[in-house]
Amino acid sequence: MAEAFYLPLGQDRFQPTEHTSGPWTPQAQHFGPPSALLVRALEAIPSERETQLGRVTIEILGPAPLRELTVTARLERPGRSVELLSAELLAGSRAVARASAWRLSSNDTGAVAAGAAAPLPAVADCGQARWPSDWLGGYLHAMEWRTARGDLCDPGPAAVWARQRVPLVDGEKPSALQRLFTVADSANGVSNRLDPSQWWFINPELTVHILREPIGEWIGLDAATVIGPAGVGTATSTLHDEGGQVATGSQALLVRRRESAAQRP
């Protein structure tokens, strides 16, 4: 097995490896790696000044298969201080996901920075995390997980530290934001309130607001899920590096009782 989430094929084409497969089925990817691949494309769009991605939204249009993918990206709306970017992930002719991002000009606001969440317990003080026994490997095994708060096998809010065991793209060192997005889509799994053998809680989108780029390999994810009365929920998360909060994430959730695996949305 290749030691990366994706093998580059040239001309913006990538072959997913088994490391990308999600916990529900080995035929579809966990959307952490595809989200990071879209961010990689957004980061490659040239800029004439020092900038930072301030908000990225990933619209999940369908399952991401474990076959060749193509990624494209472009500048939608240029500007001196604020720019709108977009990217698309294709499996053949089918759009699997689209990303939109606001890229903002950078300046020094360190003297007035305020309002960040309290830091998570240090990585060194956290034990090995455990996932439900019937969740499949692939992505979960390609990441190292440590529990900072709660228990991933129990319902309710929880916090974890995670880092990649493998690169995003073979032969490349992942960027700070690529590491962030490889983890960010896990909030609904980390904070699930329902028995996953009885319920779906699937997110059709991921939105991350970024305060700064994380430093180091470890990404902290402090997540909570709220379930409404009409089959809709929200998973929210605070994302950290070992120095403190770096971003805030959210996912809209489709909540539905599982009748059979064949009826997955």
PDB file of N, CA, C and O in Angstrom, residues 1-2 4-7 15-22 25-26 28-30 66 137-142:
ATOM      1  N   MET A   1       0.845  -1.195   0.000  1.00  0.00           N
ATOM      2  CA  MET A   1       0.000   0.000   0.000  1.00  0.00           C
ATOM      3  C   MET A   1       0.882   1.247   0.000  1.00  0.00           C
ATOM      4  O   MET A   1       1.839   1.336   0.759  1.00  0.00           O
ATOM      5  N   ALA A   2       0.575   2.209  -0.869  1.00  0.00           N
ATOM      6  CA  ALA A   2       1.346   3.443  -0.920  1.00  0.00           C
ATOM      7  C   ALA A   2       1.210   4.208   0.390  1.00  0.00           C
ATOM      8  O   ALA A   2       0.147   4.221   1.010  1.00  0.00           O
ATOM      9  N   ALA A   4       0.691   7.276   1.306  1.00  0.00           N
ATOM     10  CA  ALA A   4       0.137   8.612   1.093  1.00  0.00           C
ATOM     11  C   ALA A   4      -1.360   8.458   0.862  1.00  0.00           C
ATOM     12  O   ALA A   4      -1.852   7.376   0.530  1.00  0.00           O
ATOM     13  N   PHE A   5      -2.097   9.549   1.031  1.00  0.00           N
ATOM     14  CA  PHE A   5      -3.523   9.516   0.706  1.00  0.00           C
ATOM     15  C   PHE A   5      -3.747   9.482  -0.804  1.00  0.00           C
ATOM     16  O   PHE A   5      -4.697   8.852  -1.272  1.00  0.00           O
ATOM     17  N   TYR A   6      -2.885  10.175  -1.567  1.00  0.00           N
ATOM     18  CA  TYR A   6      -3.058  10.250  -3.018  1.00  0.00           C
ATOM     19  C   TYR A   6      -1.722  10.068  -3.736  1.00  0.00           C
ATOM     20  O   TYR A   6      -0.676  10.533  -3.258  1.00  0.00           O
ATOM     21  N   LEU A   7      -1.794   9.445  -4.908  1.00  0.00           N
ATOM     22  CA  LEU A   7      -0.656   9.325  -5.805  1.00  0.00           C
ATOM     23  C   LEU A   7      -0.849  10.328  -6.943  1.00  0.00           C
ATOM     24  O   LEU A   7      -1.907  10.334  -7.590  1.00  0.00           O
ATOM     25  N   GLN A  15      -4.680   9.616  -7.834  1.00  0.00           N
ATOM     26  CA  GLN A  15      -5.253   8.313  -7.535  1.00  0.00           C
ATOM     27  C   GLN A  15      -5.374   8.155  -6.025  1.00  0.00           C
ATOM     28  O   GLN A  15      -4.358   8.139  -5.323  1.00  0.00           O
ATOM     29  N   PRO A  16      -6.589   8.034  -5.493  1.00  0.00           N
ATOM     30  CA  PRO A  16      -6.725   7.809  -4.051  1.00  0.00           C
ATOM     31  C   PRO A  16      -6.176   6.428  -3.673  1.00  0.00           C
ATOM     32  O   PRO A  16      -6.295   5.464  -4.434  1.00  0.00           O
ATOM     33  N   THR A  17      -5.609   6.321  -2.493  1.00  0.00           N
ATOM     34  CA  THR A  17      -5.180   5.037  -1.963  1.00  0.00           C
ATOM     35  C   THR A  17      -6.187   4.556  -0.918  1.00  0.00           C
ATOM     36  O   THR A  17      -7.122   5.285  -0.544  1.00  0.00           O
ATOM     37  N   GLU A  18      -5.966   3.358  -0.405  1.00  0.00           N
ATOM     38  CA  GLU A  18      -6.870   2.806   0.601  1.00  0.00           C
ATOM     39  C   GLU A  18      -6.854   3.613   1.898  1.00  0.00           C
ATOM     40  O   GLU A  18      -7.767   3.485   2.712  1.00  0.00           O
ATOM     41  N   HIS A  19      -5.831   4.446   2.095  1.00  0.00           N
ATOM     42  CA  HIS A  19      -5.776   5.291   3.291  1.00  0.00           C
ATOM     43  C   HIS A  19      -6.916   6.299   3.341  1.00  0.00           C
ATOM     44  O   HIS A  19      -7.236   6.832   4.408  1.00  0.00           O
ATOM     45  N   THR A  20      -7.547   6.603   2.194  1.00  0.00           N
ATOM     46  CA  THR A  20      -8.620   7.599   2.157  1.00  0.00           C
ATOM     47  C   THR A  20      -9.982   7.013   2.506  1.00  0.00           C
ATOM     48  O   THR A  20     -10.930   7.772   2.739  1.00  0.00           O
ATOM     49  N   SER A  21     -10.128   5.687   2.539  1.00  0.00           N
ATOM     50  CA  SER A  21     -11.454   5.086   2.689  1.00  0.00           C
ATOM     51  C   SER A  21     -12.061   5.435   4.044  1.00  0.00           C
ATOM     52  O   SER A  21     -11.383   5.490   5.065  1.00  0.00           O
ATOM     53  N   GLY A  22     -13.367   5.662   4.042  1.00  0.00           N
ATOM     54  CA  GLY A  22     -14.059   6.154   5.225  1.00  0.00           C
ATOM     55  C   GLY A  22     -14.528   5.046   6.150  1.00  0.00           C
ATOM     56  O   GLY A  22     -14.425   3.850   5.829  1.00  0.00           O
ATOM     57  N   THR A  25     -17.883   2.700   4.601  1.00  0.00           N
ATOM     58  CA  THR A  25     -17.731   1.756   3.500  1.00  0.00           C
ATOM     59  C   THR A  25     -16.340   1.914   2.897  1.00  0.00           C
ATOM     60  O   THR A  25     -15.852   3.045   2.758  1.00  0.00           O
ATOM     61  N   PRO A  26     -15.687   0.828   2.497  1.00  0.00           N
ATOM     62  CA  PRO A  26     -14.370   0.935   1.866  1.00  0.00           C
ATOM     63  C   PRO A  26     -14.440   1.457   0.444  1.00  0.00           C
ATOM     64  O   PRO A  26     -13.397   1.740  -0.157  1.00  0.00           O
ATOM     65  N   ALA A  28     -15.901   4.335  -0.495  1.00  0.00           N
ATOM     66  CA  ALA A  28     -15.983   5.797  -0.533  1.00  0.00           C
ATOM     67  C   ALA A  28     -14.982   6.398   0.437  1.00  0.00           C
ATOM     68  O   ALA A  28     -14.684   5.825   1.486  1.00  0.00           O
ATOM     69  N   GLN A  29     -14.469   7.570   0.081  1.00  0.00           N
ATOM     70  CA  GLN A  29     -13.466   8.232   0.901  1.00  0.00           C
ATOM     71  C   GLN A  29     -14.086   8.978   2.083  1.00  0.00           C
ATOM     72  O   GLN A  29     -15.191   9.517   1.968  1.00  0.00           O
ATOM     73  N   HIS A  30     -13.380   8.998   3.193  1.00  0.00           N
ATOM     74  CA  HIS A  30     -13.650   9.995   4.230  1.00  0.00           C
ATOM     75  C   HIS A  30     -13.341  11.345   3.604  1.00  0.00           C
ATOM     76  O   HIS A  30     -12.384  11.485   2.826  1.00  0.00           O
ATOM     77  N   LEU A  66     -12.911   5.670  -4.756  1.00  0.00           N
ATOM     78  CA  LEU A  66     -11.479   5.403  -4.713  1.00  0.00           C
ATOM     79  C   LEU A  66     -10.974   5.128  -6.130  1.00  0.00           C
ATOM     80  O   LEU A  66     -10.444   4.067  -6.448  1.00  0.00           O
ATOM     81  N   GLY A 137     -11.269   0.924   8.950  1.00  0.00           N
ATOM     82  CA  GLY A 137      -9.949   1.551   9.049  1.00  0.00           C
ATOM     83  C   GLY A 137      -9.726   2.606   7.992  1.00  0.00           C
ATOM     84  O   GLY A 137     -10.418   3.604   7.927  1.00  0.00           O
ATOM     85  N   GLY A 138      -8.779   2.378   7.064  1.00  0.00           N
ATOM     86  CA  GLY A 138      -8.500   3.365   6.041  1.00  0.00           C
ATOM     87  C   GLY A 138      -8.048   4.674   6.658  1.00  0.00           C
ATOM     88  O   GLY A 138      -7.000   4.757   7.287  1.00  0.00           O
ATOM     89  N   TYR A 139      -8.876   5.704   6.503  1.00  0.00           N
ATOM     90  CA  TYR A 139      -8.550   7.028   7.024  1.00  0.00           C
ATOM     91  C   TYR A 139      -8.271   7.001   8.521  1.00  0.00           C
ATOM     92  O   TYR A 139      -7.314   7.611   8.995  1.00  0.00           O
ATOM     93  N   LEU A 140      -9.107   6.318   9.296  1.00  0.00           N
ATOM     94  CA  LEU A 140      -8.923   6.311  10.749  1.00  0.00           C
ATOM     95  C   LEU A 140      -7.570   5.738  11.135  1.00  0.00           C
ATOM     96  O   LEU A 140      -6.931   6.216  12.077  1.00  0.00           O
ATOM     97  N   HIS A 141      -7.097   4.722  10.407  1.00  0.00           N
ATOM     98  CA  HIS A 141      -5.797   4.124  10.707  1.00  0.00           C
ATOM     99  C   HIS A 141      -4.631   4.940  10.141  1.00  0.00           C
ATOM    100  O   HIS A 141      -3.499   4.788  10.600  1.00  0.00           O
ATOM    101  N   ALA A 142      -4.916   5.768   9.125  1.00  0.00           N
ATOM    102  CA  ALA A 142      -3.866   6.607   8.540  1.00  0.00           C
ATOM    103  C   ALA A 142      -3.581   7.845   9.376  1.00  0.00           C
ATOM    104  O   ALA A 142      -2.653   8.600   9.068  1.00  0.00           O
TER     105      ALA A 142
END
